[in-house]
PDB file of N, CA, C and O in Angstrom, chain B, residues numbered from 101:
ATOM      1  N   MET B 101       9.498  10.222  -4.076  1.00  0.00           N
ATOM      2  CA  MET B 101       9.220  11.388  -3.319  1.00  0.00           C
ATOM      3  C   MET B 101       7.724  11.622  -3.553  1.00  0.00           C
ATOM      4  O   MET B 101       7.218  11.486  -4.667  1.00  0.00           O
ATOM      5  N   GLY B 102       6.970  12.014  -2.355  1.00  0.00           N
ATOM      6  CA  GLY B 102       5.622  12.497  -2.677  1.00  0.00           C
ATOM      7  C   GLY B 102       5.512  13.752  -3.156  1.00  0.00           C
ATOM      8  O   GLY B 102       6.432  14.568  -3.208  1.00  0.00           O
ATOM      9  N   ASP B 103       4.074  13.968  -3.610  1.00  0.00           N
ATOM     10  CA  ASP B 103       3.810  15.320  -3.999  1.00  0.00           C
ATOM     11  C   ASP B 103       3.776  16.067  -2.956  1.00  0.00           C
ATOM     12  O   ASP B 103       3.194  15.640  -1.959  1.00  0.00           O
ATOM     13  N   ALA B 104       4.423  17.429  -2.940  1.00  0.00           N
ATOM     14  CA  ALA B 104       4.133  18.489  -1.902  1.00  0.00           C
ATOM     15  C   ALA B 104       2.702  18.666  -1.591  1.00  0.00           C
ATOM     16  O   ALA B 104       1.910  18.934  -2.494  1.00  0.00           O
ATOM     17  N   GLY B 105       2.313  18.526  -0.327  1.00  0.00           N
ATOM     18  CA  GLY B 105       0.849  18.602   0.066  1.00  0.00           C
ATOM     19  C   GLY B 105       0.208  17.625  -0.295  1.00  0.00           C
ATOM     20  O   GLY B 105      -0.906  17.773   0.207  1.00  0.00           O
ATOM     21  N   PHE B 106       0.229  16.695  -0.871  1.00  0.00           N
ATOM     22  CA  PHE B 106      -0.572  15.531  -1.143  1.00  0.00           C
ATOM     23  C   PHE B 106      -0.596  14.667   0.084  1.00  0.00           C
ATOM     24  O   PHE B 106       0.495  14.294   0.517  1.00  0.00           O
ATOM     25  N   GLN B 107      -1.700  14.299   0.706  1.00  0.00           N
ATOM     26  CA  GLN B 107      -1.826  13.500   1.810  1.00  0.00           C
ATOM     27  C   GLN B 107      -2.318  12.367   1.403  1.00  0.00           C
ATOM     28  O   GLN B 107      -2.984  12.338   0.368  1.00  0.00           O
ATOM     29  N   CYS B 108      -2.064  11.148   2.195  1.00  0.00           N
ATOM     30  CA  CYS B 108      -2.480   9.735   2.164  1.00  0.00           C
ATOM     31  C   CYS B 108      -4.079   9.815   2.476  1.00  0.00           C
ATOM     32  O   CYS B 108      -4.473  10.404   3.482  1.00  0.00           O
ATOM     33  N   ARG B 109      -4.999   9.179   1.543  1.00  0.00           N
ATOM     34  CA  ARG B 109      -6.382   9.307   1.669  1.00  0.00           C
ATOM     35  C   ARG B 109      -6.699   8.396   2.888  1.00  0.00           C
ATOM     36  O   ARG B 109      -6.324   7.224   2.852  1.00  0.00           O
ATOM     37  N   VAL B 110      -7.241   8.786   3.755  1.00  0.00           N
ATOM     38  CA  VAL B 110      -7.987   8.028   4.949  1.00  0.00           C
ATOM     39  C   VAL B 110      -8.842   7.016   4.426  1.00  0.00           C
ATOM     40  O   VAL B 110      -9.674   7.255   3.551  1.00  0.00           O
ATOM     41  N   GLY B 111      -8.639   5.723   5.009  1.00  0.00           N
ATOM     42  CA  GLY B 111      -9.495   4.568   4.588  1.00  0.00           C
ATOM     43  C   GLY B 111      -9.302   4.260   3.272  1.00  0.00           C
ATOM     44  O   GLY B 111     -10.301   4.033   2.589  1.00  0.00           O
ATOM     45  N   CYS B 112      -7.917   4.194   2.645  1.00  0.00           N
ATOM     46  CA  CYS B 112      -7.634   3.920   1.218  1.00  0.00           C
ATOM     47  C   CYS B 112      -7.172   2.518   1.350  1.00  0.00           C
ATOM     48  O   CYS B 112      -7.817   1.518   1.032  1.00  0.00           O
ATOM     49  N   GLY B 113      -5.797   2.566   1.934  1.00  0.00           N
ATOM     50  CA  GLY B 113      -5.211   0.988   1.975  1.00  0.00           C
ATOM     51  C   GLY B 113      -4.789   0.360   0.696  1.00  0.00           C
ATOM     52  O   GLY B 113      -4.373  -0.798   0.721  1.00  0.00           O
ATOM     53  N   ALA B 114      -4.862   1.059  -0.485  1.00  0.00           N
ATOM     54  CA  ALA B 114      -4.397   0.674  -1.803  1.00  0.00           C
ATOM     55  C   ALA B 114      -3.044   0.090  -1.961  1.00  0.00           C
ATOM     56  O   ALA B 114      -2.820  -0.970  -2.545  1.00  0.00           O
ATOM     57  N   CYS B 115      -1.930   1.048  -1.258  1.00  0.00           N
ATOM     58  CA  CYS B 115      -0.795   0.470  -1.332  1.00  0.00           C
ATOM     59  C   CYS B 115      -0.538  -0.699  -0.314  1.00  0.00           C
ATOM     60  O   CYS B 115       0.640  -1.036  -0.198  1.00  0.00           O
ATOM     61  N   CYS B 116      -1.362  -1.287   0.352  1.00  0.00           N
ATOM     62  CA  CYS B 116      -1.269  -2.504   1.009  1.00  0.00           C
ATOM     63  C   CYS B 116      -1.938  -3.453   0.631  1.00  0.00           C
ATOM     64  O   CYS B 116      -1.843  -4.474   1.312  1.00  0.00           O
ATOM     65  N   ILE B 117      -2.790  -3.475  -0.494  1.00  0.00           N
ATOM     66  CA  ILE B 117      -3.362  -4.399  -1.170  1.00  0.00           C
ATOM     67  C   ILE B 117      -2.791  -4.697  -2.455  1.00  0.00           C
ATOM     68  O   ILE B 117      -2.306  -5.791  -2.742  1.00  0.00           O
ATOM     69  N   ALA B 118      -2.860  -3.671  -3.248  1.00  0.00           N
ATOM     70  CA  ALA B 118      -2.566  -3.921  -4.788  1.00  0.00           C
ATOM     71  C   ALA B 118      -1.227  -4.516  -5.047  1.00  0.00           C
ATOM     72  O   ALA B 118      -1.178  -5.547  -5.717  1.00  0.00           O
ATOM     73  N   PRO B 119      -0.120  -3.967  -4.582  1.00  0.00           N
ATOM     74  CA  PRO B 119       1.215  -4.400  -5.056  1.00  0.00           C
ATOM     75  C   PRO B 119       1.543  -5.822  -4.216  1.00  0.00           C
ATOM     76  O   PRO B 119       1.092  -6.118  -3.110  1.00  0.00           O
ATOM     77  N   SER B 120       2.458  -6.622  -5.056  1.00  0.00           N
ATOM     78  CA  SER B 120       3.109  -7.531  -4.492  1.00  0.00           C
ATOM     79  C   SER B 120       4.250  -7.131  -3.409  1.00  0.00           C
ATOM     80  O   SER B 120       4.909  -6.100  -3.545  1.00  0.00           O
ATOM     81  N   ILE B 121       4.415  -7.945  -2.422  1.00  0.00           N
ATOM     82  CA  ILE B 121       5.686  -7.423  -1.627  1.00  0.00           C
ATOM     83  C   ILE B 121       6.449  -8.686  -1.236  1.00  0.00           C
ATOM     84  O   ILE B 121       5.950  -9.582  -0.555  1.00  0.00           O
ATOM     85  N   GLY B 122       7.682  -8.693  -1.710  1.00  0.00           N
ATOM     86  CA  GLY B 122       8.484  -9.843  -1.540  1.00  0.00           C
ATOM     87  C   GLY B 122       9.168 -10.004  -0.364  1.00  0.00           C
ATOM     88  O   GLY B 122       9.786 -11.058  -0.213  1.00  0.00           O
ATOM     89  N   SER B 123       9.185  -9.061   0.616  1.00  0.00           N
ATOM     90  CA  SER B 123      10.058  -9.116   1.833  1.00  0.00           C
ATOM     91  C   SER B 123       9.044  -9.550   2.916  1.00  0.00           C
ATOM     92  O   SER B 123       7.853  -9.245   2.876  1.00  0.00           O
ATOM     93  N   PRO B 124       9.619 -10.284   3.878  1.00  0.00           N
ATOM     94  CA  PRO B 124       8.871 -10.482   5.110  1.00  0.00           C
ATOM     95  C   PRO B 124       8.010  -9.467   5.708  1.00  0.00           C
ATOM     96  O   PRO B 124       8.515  -8.375   5.969  1.00  0.00           O
ATOM     97  N   ILE B 125       6.849  -9.667   5.947  1.00  0.00           N
ATOM     98  CA  ILE B 125       6.017  -9.000   6.836  1.00  0.00           C
ATOM     99  C   ILE B 125       5.462  -9.702   8.054  1.00  0.00           C
ATOM    100  O   ILE B 125       4.972 -10.830   7.996  1.00  0.00           O
ATOM    101  N   PRO B 126       5.557  -9.014   9.118  1.00  0.00           N
ATOM    102  CA  PRO B 126       5.098  -9.805  10.315  1.00  0.00           C
ATOM    103  C   PRO B 126       3.678 -10.243  10.181  1.00  0.00           C
ATOM    104  O   PRO B 126       2.696  -9.512  10.054  1.00  0.00           O
ATOM    105  N   GLY B 127       3.719 -11.633  10.233  1.00  0.00           N
ATOM    106  CA  GLY B 127       2.289 -12.316   9.856  1.00  0.00           C
ATOM    107  C   GLY B 127       2.279 -12.968   8.614  1.00  0.00           C
ATOM    108  O   GLY B 127       1.474 -13.843   8.297  1.00  0.00           O
ATOM    109  N   MET B 128       3.403 -12.424   7.750  1.00  0.00           N
ATOM    110  CA  MET B 128       3.192 -12.766   6.422  1.00  0.00           C
ATOM    111  C   MET B 128       4.886 -13.119   5.928  1.00  0.00           C
ATOM    112  O   MET B 128       5.443 -12.481   5.035  1.00  0.00           O
ATOM    113  N   PRO B 129       5.447 -14.078   6.582  1.00  0.00           N
ATOM    114  CA  PRO B 129       6.896 -14.050   6.422  1.00  0.00           C
ATOM    115  C   PRO B 129       7.405 -14.474   4.926  1.00  0.00           C
ATOM    116  O   PRO B 129       8.584 -14.511   4.575  1.00  0.00           O
ATOM    117  N   ALA B 130       6.434 -14.741   4.240  1.00  0.00           N
ATOM    118  CA  ALA B 130       6.864 -14.895   2.641  1.00  0.00           C
ATOM    119  C   ALA B 130       6.489 -13.693   1.758  1.00  0.00           C
ATOM    120  O   ALA B 130       6.593 -13.676   0.531  1.00  0.00           O
ATOM    121  N   GLY B 131       5.988 -12.574   2.621  1.00  0.00           N
ATOM    122  CA  GLY B 131       5.650 -11.462   1.795  1.00  0.00           C
ATOM    123  C   GLY B 131       4.040 -11.674   1.521  1.00  0.00           C
ATOM    124  O   GLY B 131       3.367 -12.491   2.149  1.00  0.00           O
ATOM    125  N   LYS B 132       3.523 -10.813   0.483  1.00  0.00           N
ATOM    126  CA  LYS B 132       2.248 -10.918  -0.058  1.00  0.00           C
ATOM    127  C   LYS B 132       2.218 -10.926  -1.460  1.00  0.00           C
ATOM    128  O   LYS B 132       3.150 -10.460  -2.116  1.00  0.00           O
ATOM    129  N   PRO B 133       1.018 -11.520  -2.073  1.00  0.00           N
ATOM    130  CA  PRO B 133       0.919 -11.452  -3.445  1.00  0.00           C
ATOM    131  C   PRO B 133       0.109 -10.107  -3.906  1.00  0.00           C
ATOM    132  O   PRO B 133      -0.588  -9.483  -3.105  1.00  0.00           O
ATOM    133  N   ALA B 134       0.229  -9.816  -4.939  1.00  0.00           N
ATOM    134  CA  ALA B 134      -0.615  -8.591  -5.412  1.00  0.00           C
ATOM    135  C   ALA B 134      -2.115  -8.902  -5.241  1.00  0.00           C
ATOM    136  O   ALA B 134      -2.542 -10.051  -5.351  1.00  0.00           O
ATOM    137  N   GLY B 135      -2.942  -7.788  -4.954  1.00  0.00           N
ATOM    138  CA  GLY B 135      -4.234  -7.916  -4.768  1.00  0.00           C
ATOM    139  C   GLY B 135      -4.751  -8.580  -3.428  1.00  0.00           C
ATOM    140  O   GLY B 135      -5.949  -8.667  -3.162  1.00  0.00           O
ATOM    141  N   VAL B 136      -3.825  -9.001  -2.679  1.00  0.00           N
ATOM    142  CA  VAL B 136      -4.007  -9.523  -1.223  1.00  0.00           C
ATOM    143  C   VAL B 136      -3.787  -8.542  -0.213  1.00  0.00           C
ATOM    144  O   VAL B 136      -2.705  -7.956  -0.187  1.00  0.00           O
ATOM    145  N   ALA B 137      -4.787  -8.258   0.726  1.00  0.00           N
ATOM    146  CA  ALA B 137      -4.557  -7.280   1.843  1.00  0.00           C
ATOM    147  C   ALA B 137      -3.552  -7.759   2.752  1.00  0.00           C
ATOM    148  O   ALA B 137      -3.653  -8.918   3.154  1.00  0.00           O
ATOM    149  N   CYS B 138      -2.654  -7.080   3.113  1.00  0.00           N
ATOM    150  CA  CYS B 138      -1.623  -7.195   4.163  1.00  0.00           C
ATOM    151  C   CYS B 138      -2.310  -7.491   5.351  1.00  0.00           C
ATOM    152  O   CYS B 138      -3.267  -6.797   5.694  1.00  0.00           O
ATOM    153  N   VAL B 139      -1.849  -8.633   6.142  1.00  0.00           N
ATOM    154  CA  VAL B 139      -2.225  -8.774   7.573  1.00  0.00           C
ATOM    155  C   VAL B 139      -2.347  -7.657   8.420  1.00  0.00           C
ATOM    156  O   VAL B 139      -3.228  -7.599   9.277  1.00  0.00           O
ATOM    157  N   GLN B 140      -1.479  -6.723   8.226  1.00  0.00           N
ATOM    158  CA  GLN B 140      -1.267  -5.704   9.038  1.00  0.00           C
ATOM    159  C   GLN B 140      -2.116  -4.497   8.871  1.00  0.00           C
ATOM    160  O   GLN B 140      -2.001  -3.501   9.585  1.00  0.00           O
ATOM    161  N   LEU B 141      -3.052  -4.630   7.812  1.00  0.00           N
ATOM    162  CA  LEU B 141      -3.959  -3.721   7.537  1.00  0.00           C
ATOM    163  C   LEU B 141      -5.392  -3.764   8.396  1.00  0.00           C
ATOM    164  O   LEU B 141      -6.159  -4.724   8.317  1.00  0.00           O
ATOM    165  N   ASP B 142      -5.598  -2.806   9.074  1.00  0.00           N
ATOM    166  CA  ASP B 142      -6.761  -2.898   9.948  1.00  0.00           C
ATOM    167  C   ASP B 142      -8.117  -2.588   9.290  1.00  0.00           C
ATOM    168  O   ASP B 142      -8.183  -2.218   8.118  1.00  0.00           O
ATOM    169  N   GLU B 143      -9.092  -2.734  10.000  1.00  0.00           N
ATOM    170  CA  GLU B 143     -10.455  -2.554   9.607  1.00  0.00           C
ATOM    171  C   GLU B 143     -10.914  -1.098   9.014  1.00  0.00           C
ATOM    172  O   GLU B 143     -11.941  -0.809   8.399  1.00  0.00           O
ATOM    173  N   HIS B 144      -9.865  -0.318   9.386  1.00  0.00           N
ATOM    174  CA  HIS B 144     -10.168   1.054   8.867  1.00  0.00           C
ATOM    175  C   HIS B 144      -9.026   1.533   7.786  1.00  0.00           C
ATOM    176  O   HIS B 144      -8.809   2.702   7.466  1.00  0.00           O
ATOM    177  N   TYR B 145      -8.277   0.248   7.248  1.00  0.00           N
ATOM    178  CA  TYR B 145      -7.370   0.367   6.195  1.00  0.00           C
ATOM    179  C   TYR B 145      -6.170   1.297   6.541  1.00  0.00           C
ATOM    180  O   TYR B 145      -5.591   2.031   5.740  1.00  0.00           O
ATOM    181  N   ARG B 146      -5.895   1.150   7.842  1.00  0.00           N
ATOM    182  CA  ARG B 146      -4.561   1.724   8.321  1.00  0.00           C
ATOM    183  C   ARG B 146      -3.684   0.668   8.663  1.00  0.00           C
ATOM    184  O   ARG B 146      -4.124  -0.346   9.205  1.00  0.00           O
ATOM    185  N   CYS B 147      -2.297   0.831   8.356  1.00  0.00           N
ATOM    186  CA  CYS B 147      -1.282  -0.041   8.682  1.00  0.00           C
ATOM    187  C   CYS B 147      -0.890   0.065  10.229  1.00  0.00           C
ATOM    188  O   CYS B 147      -0.574   1.093  10.828  1.00  0.00           O
ATOM    189  N   ARG B 148      -0.989  -1.300  10.765  1.00  0.00           N
ATOM    190  CA  ARG B 148      -0.651  -1.491  12.223  1.00  0.00           C
ATOM    191  C   ARG B 148       0.890  -1.168  12.495  1.00  0.00           C
ATOM    192  O   ARG B 148       1.314  -0.756  13.575  1.00  0.00           O
ATOM    193  N   LEU B 149       1.586  -1.390  11.475  1.00  0.00           N
ATOM    194  CA  LEU B 149       3.208  -1.257  11.860  1.00  0.00           C
ATOM    195  C   LEU B 149       3.578   0.288  11.324  1.00  0.00           C
ATOM    196  O   LEU B 149       4.765   0.614  11.340  1.00  0.00           O
ATOM    197  N   PHE B 150       2.802   1.025  10.956  1.00  0.00           N
ATOM    198  CA  PHE B 150       3.278   2.329  10.492  1.00  0.00           C
ATOM    199  C   PHE B 150       4.065   2.980  11.565  1.00  0.00           C
ATOM    200  O   PHE B 150       3.545   3.014  12.680  1.00  0.00           O
ATOM    201  N   GLY B 151       5.363   3.556  11.380  1.00  0.00           N
ATOM    202  CA  GLY B 151       6.188   4.174  12.178  1.00  0.00           C
ATOM    203  C   GLY B 151       6.876   3.089  13.256  1.00  0.00           C
ATOM    204  O   GLY B 151       7.539   3.427  14.237  1.00  0.00           O
ATOM    205  N   GLN B 152       6.613   1.902  12.913  1.00  0.00           N
ATOM    206  CA  GLN B 152       7.360   0.680  13.689  1.00  0.00           C
ATOM    207  C   GLN B 152       8.409   0.124  13.125  1.00  0.00           C
ATOM    208  O   GLN B 152       8.347  -0.081  11.913  1.00  0.00           O
ATOM    209  N   PRO B 153       9.557  -0.233  13.823  1.00  0.00           N
ATOM    210  CA  PRO B 153      10.791  -0.730  13.071  1.00  0.00           C
ATOM    211  C   PRO B 153      10.475  -1.949  12.263  1.00  0.00           C
ATOM    212  O   PRO B 153      11.115  -2.204  11.243  1.00  0.00           O
ATOM    213  N   GLU B 154       9.356  -2.821  12.762  1.00  0.00           N
ATOM    214  CA  GLU B 154       9.016  -3.908  12.020  1.00  0.00           C
ATOM    215  C   GLU B 154       8.552  -3.974  10.676  1.00  0.00           C
ATOM    216  O   GLU B 154       8.552  -4.946   9.921  1.00  0.00           O
ATOM    217  N   ARG B 155       8.059  -2.532  10.429  1.00  0.00           N
ATOM    218  CA  ARG B 155       7.377  -2.255   8.999  1.00  0.00           C
ATOM    219  C   ARG B 155       8.596  -2.591   7.936  1.00  0.00           C
ATOM    220  O   ARG B 155       9.753  -2.262   8.194  1.00  0.00           O
ATOM    221  N   PRO B 156       8.293  -3.164   6.914  1.00  0.00           N
ATOM    222  CA  PRO B 156       9.055  -3.506   5.901  1.00  0.00           C
ATOM    223  C   PRO B 156       9.526  -2.229   5.147  1.00  0.00           C
ATOM    224  O   PRO B 156       8.731  -1.328   4.882  1.00  0.00           O
ATOM    225  N   LEU B 157      10.962  -2.171   4.779  1.00  0.00           N
ATOM    226  CA  LEU B 157      11.465  -0.987   4.060  1.00  0.00           C
ATOM    227  C   LEU B 157      10.525  -0.612   2.898  1.00  0.00           C
ATOM    228  O   LEU B 157      10.008   0.491   2.726  1.00  0.00           O
ATOM    229  N   VAL B 158      10.390  -1.694   2.139  1.00  0.00           N
ATOM    230  CA  VAL B 158       9.596  -1.231   0.762  1.00  0.00           C
ATOM    231  C   VAL B 158       8.288  -0.679   1.308  1.00  0.00           C
ATOM    232  O   VAL B 158       7.873   0.131   0.479  1.00  0.00           O
ATOM    233  N   CYS B 159       7.427  -0.770   2.385  1.00  0.00           N
ATOM    234  CA  CYS B 159       6.270  -0.161   2.647  1.00  0.00           C
ATOM    235  C   CYS B 159       6.515   1.318   2.849  1.00  0.00           C
ATOM    236  O   CYS B 159       5.717   2.159   2.435  1.00  0.00           O
ATOM    237  N   GLY B 160       7.579   1.609   3.461  1.00  0.00           N
ATOM    238  CA  GLY B 160       7.953   3.096   3.907  1.00  0.00           C
ATOM    239  C   GLY B 160       8.262   3.812   2.659  1.00  0.00           C
ATOM    240  O   GLY B 160       8.170   5.039   2.670  1.00  0.00           O
ATOM    241  N   GLN B 161       8.637   3.165   1.522  1.00  0.00           N
ATOM    242  CA  GLN B 161       8.974   3.829   0.365  1.00  0.00           C
ATOM    243  C   GLN B 161       7.707   4.172  -0.597  1.00  0.00           C
ATOM    244  O   GLN B 161       7.824   4.808  -1.644  1.00  0.00           O
ATOM    245  N   PHE B 162       6.566   3.695  -0.126  1.00  0.00           N
ATOM    246  CA  PHE B 162       5.397   4.055  -0.868  1.00  0.00           C
ATOM    247  C   PHE B 162       5.090   5.614  -0.403  1.00  0.00           C
ATOM    248  O   PHE B 162       5.074   5.821   0.810  1.00  0.00           O
ATOM    249  N   LYS B 163       4.895   6.503  -1.125  1.00  0.00           N
ATOM    250  CA  LYS B 163       4.635   7.851  -0.945  1.00  0.00           C
ATOM    251  C   LYS B 163       3.248   8.223  -1.525  1.00  0.00           C
ATOM    252  O   LYS B 163       2.915   7.723  -2.599  1.00  0.00           O
ATOM    253  N   ALA B 164       2.405   9.091  -0.858  1.00  0.00           N
ATOM    254  CA  ALA B 164       1.224   9.619  -1.467  1.00  0.00           C
ATOM    255  C   ALA B 164       1.540  10.515  -2.514  1.00  0.00           C
ATOM    256  O   ALA B 164       2.226  11.521  -2.335  1.00  0.00           O
ATOM    257  N   GLU B 165       0.976  10.122  -3.790  1.00  0.00           N
ATOM    258  CA  GLU B 165       1.263  11.091  -4.798  1.00  0.00           C
ATOM    259  C   GLU B 165       0.023  11.072  -5.627  1.00  0.00           C
ATOM    260  O   GLU B 165      -0.619  10.022  -5.652  1.00  0.00           O
ATOM    261  N   ALA B 166      -0.398  12.113  -6.316  1.00  0.00           N
ATOM    262  CA  ALA B 166      -1.536  12.240  -6.928  1.00  0.00           C
ATOM    263  C   ALA B 166      -1.482  11.217  -8.326  1.00  0.00           C
ATOM    264  O   ALA B 166      -2.512  10.679  -8.730  1.00  0.00           O
ATOM    265  N   SER B 167      -0.363  11.051  -8.900  1.00  0.00           N
ATOM    266  CA  SER B 167      -0.288  10.183 -10.066  1.00  0.00           C
ATOM    267  C   SER B 167      -0.529   8.780  -9.558  1.00  0.00           C
ATOM    268  O   SER B 167      -1.179   8.018 -10.274  1.00  0.00           O
ATOM    269  N   MET B 168      -0.047   8.347  -8.336  1.00  0.00           N
ATOM    270  CA  MET B 168      -0.240   6.970  -7.989  1.00  0.00           C
ATOM    271  C   MET B 168      -1.587   6.770  -7.166  1.00  0.00           C
ATOM    272  O   MET B 168      -2.148   5.676  -7.227  1.00  0.00           O
ATOM    273  N   CYS B 169      -2.063   7.691  -6.477  1.00  0.00           N
ATOM    274  CA  CYS B 169      -3.400   7.615  -5.531  1.00  0.00           C
ATOM    275  C   CYS B 169      -4.694   8.027  -6.323  1.00  0.00           C
ATOM    276  O   CYS B 169      -5.807   7.763  -5.869  1.00  0.00           O
ATOM    277  N   GLY B 170      -4.507   8.731  -7.609  1.00  0.00           N
ATOM    278  CA  GLY B 170      -5.691   9.239  -8.335  1.00  0.00           C
ATOM    279  C   GLY B 170      -6.586   9.947  -7.394  1.00  0.00           C
ATOM    280  O   GLY B 170      -6.155  10.455  -6.358  1.00  0.00           O
ATOM    281  N   SER B 171      -7.995   9.989  -7.794  1.00  0.00           N
ATOM    282  CA  SER B 171      -8.945  10.869  -7.071  1.00  0.00           C
ATOM    283  C   SER B 171      -9.619   9.871  -6.308  1.00  0.00           C
ATOM    284  O   SER B 171     -10.497  10.404  -5.629  1.00  0.00           O
ATOM    285  N   SER B 172      -9.564   8.697  -6.155  1.00  0.00           N
ATOM    286  CA  SER B 172     -10.431   7.851  -5.231  1.00  0.00           C
ATOM    287  C   SER B 172      -9.485   6.551  -4.850  1.00  0.00           C
ATOM    288  O   SER B 172      -8.381   6.284  -5.326  1.00  0.00           O
ATOM    289  N   ARG B 173     -10.172   5.879  -3.936  1.00  0.00           N
ATOM    290  CA  ARG B 173      -9.509   4.504  -3.414  1.00  0.00           C
ATOM    291  C   ARG B 173      -9.549   3.531  -4.575  1.00  0.00           C
ATOM    292  O   ARG B 173      -8.568   2.818  -4.789  1.00  0.00           O
ATOM    293  N   GLU B 174     -10.701   3.459  -5.386  1.00  0.00           N
ATOM    294  CA  GLU B 174     -10.695   2.721  -6.476  1.00  0.00           C
ATOM    295  C   GLU B 174      -9.720   2.957  -7.566  1.00  0.00           C
ATOM    296  O   GLU B 174      -9.058   2.052  -8.076  1.00  0.00           O
ATOM    297  N   GLU B 175      -9.644   4.396  -7.956  1.00  0.00           N
ATOM    298  CA  GLU B 175      -8.623   4.683  -8.902  1.00  0.00           C
ATOM    299  C   GLU B 175      -7.163   4.362  -8.381  1.00  0.00           C
ATOM    300  O   GLU B 175      -6.259   4.126  -9.184  1.00  0.00           O
ATOM    301  N   ALA B 176      -6.980   4.361  -7.148  1.00  0.00           N
ATOM    302  CA  ALA B 176      -5.527   4.182  -6.645  1.00  0.00           C
ATOM    303  C   ALA B 176      -5.176   2.588  -6.724  1.00  0.00           C
ATOM    304  O   ALA B 176      -4.077   2.164  -7.082  1.00  0.00           O
ATOM    305  N   LEU B 177      -6.195   1.834  -6.363  1.00  0.00           N
ATOM    306  CA  LEU B 177      -6.142   0.236  -6.706  1.00  0.00           C
ATOM    307  C   LEU B 177      -5.866   0.043  -7.903  1.00  0.00           C
ATOM    308  O   LEU B 177      -4.892  -0.682  -8.107  1.00  0.00           O
ATOM    309  N   GLU B 178      -6.497   0.525  -8.930  1.00  0.00           N
ATOM    310  CA  GLU B 178      -6.260   0.347 -10.433  1.00  0.00           C
ATOM    311  C   GLU B 178      -4.874   0.755 -10.885  1.00  0.00           C
ATOM    312  O   GLU B 178      -4.109   0.075 -11.569  1.00  0.00           O
ATOM    313  N   VAL B 179      -4.676   1.921 -10.420  1.00  0.00           N
ATOM    314  CA  VAL B 179      -3.048   2.465 -10.950  1.00  0.00           C
ATOM    315  C   VAL B 179      -2.137   1.630 -10.509  1.00  0.00           C
ATOM    316  O   VAL B 179      -1.228   1.296 -11.269  1.00  0.00           O
ATOM    317  N   ILE B 180      -2.208   1.113  -9.148  1.00  0.00           N
ATOM    318  CA  ILE B 180      -1.020   0.375  -8.688  1.00  0.00           C
ATOM    319  C   ILE B 180      -1.231  -1.163  -9.212  1.00  0.00           C
ATOM    320  O   ILE B 180      -0.256  -1.898  -9.363  1.00  0.00           O
ATOM    321  N   ARG B 181      -2.478  -1.571  -9.461  1.00  0.00           N
ATOM    322  CA  ARG B 181      -2.619  -2.793 -10.057  1.00  0.00           C
ATOM    323  C   ARG B 181      -2.005  -2.945 -11.519  1.00  0.00           C
ATOM    324  O   ARG B 181      -1.575  -4.015 -11.950  1.00  0.00           O
ATOM    325  N   VAL B 182      -2.013  -1.834 -12.178  1.00  0.00           N
ATOM    326  CA  VAL B 182      -1.623  -1.763 -13.653  1.00  0.00           C
ATOM    327  C   VAL B 182      -0.041  -1.696 -13.437  1.00  0.00           C
ATOM    328  O   VAL B 182       0.682  -2.396 -14.146  1.00  0.00           O
ATOM    329  N   LEU B 183       0.435  -0.955 -12.576  1.00  0.00           N
ATOM    330  CA  LEU B 183       1.795  -0.821 -12.561  1.00  0.00           C
ATOM    331  C   LEU B 183       2.516  -2.110 -12.074  1.00  0.00           C
ATOM    332  O   LEU B 183       3.660  -2.398 -12.424  1.00  0.00           O
ATOM    333  N   GLU B 184       1.741  -2.874 -11.225  1.00  0.00           N
ATOM    334  CA  GLU B 184       2.331  -4.296 -10.768  1.00  0.00           C
ATOM    335  C   GLU B 184       2.407  -5.142 -11.918  1.00  0.00           C
ATOM    336  O   GLU B 184       3.364  -5.899 -12.081  1.00  0.00           O
ATOM    337  N   GLU B 185       1.430  -5.057 -12.745  1.00  0.00           N
ATOM    338  CA  GLU B 185       1.344  -5.897 -14.104  1.00  0.00           C
ATOM    339  C   GLU B 185       2.511  -5.600 -14.873  1.00  0.00           C
ATOM    340  O   GLU B 185       3.292  -6.476 -15.244  1.00  0.00           O
ATOM    341  N   GLN B 186       2.656  -4.310 -15.135  1.00  0.00           N
ATOM    342  CA  GLN B 186       3.684  -3.763 -16.008  1.00  0.00           C
ATOM    343  C   GLN B 186       5.078  -3.994 -15.621  1.00  0.00           C
ATOM    344  O   GLN B 186       5.968  -3.890 -16.465  1.00  0.00           O
ATOM    345  N   THR B 187       5.337  -4.312 -14.361  1.00  0.00           N
ATOM    346  CA  THR B 187       6.762  -4.433 -13.782  1.00  0.00           C
ATOM    347  C   THR B 187       6.778  -5.905 -13.516  1.00  0.00           C
ATOM    348  O   THR B 187       7.862  -6.359 -13.149  1.00  0.00           O
ATOM    349  N   ARG B 188       5.848  -6.669 -13.628  1.00  0.00           N
ATOM    350  CA  ARG B 188       6.069  -8.358 -13.220  1.00  0.00           C
ATOM    351  C   ARG B 188       7.094  -8.817 -13.987  1.00  0.00           C
ATOM    352  O   ARG B 188       7.457  -9.990 -13.895  1.00  0.00           O
TER     353      ARG B 188
END
């Protein structure tokens, strides 16, 4: 669950880049490796599938939280990268 009142950072996209996703994504039928931007991430770091039924369930489970997102996009990328390594 996300932190009450914590909002997704505009222009971040860390949760669409840092983690690996093993389930199919439209345009990426085998999912995506960690550190690779999802093809559904637009030039403003927004998900083209947000709110759409084609969006993978795992993507919808990411919630904006201070502990995950940190205080900047760079910090969020690093936190998620470390978690990805620890759970590999």
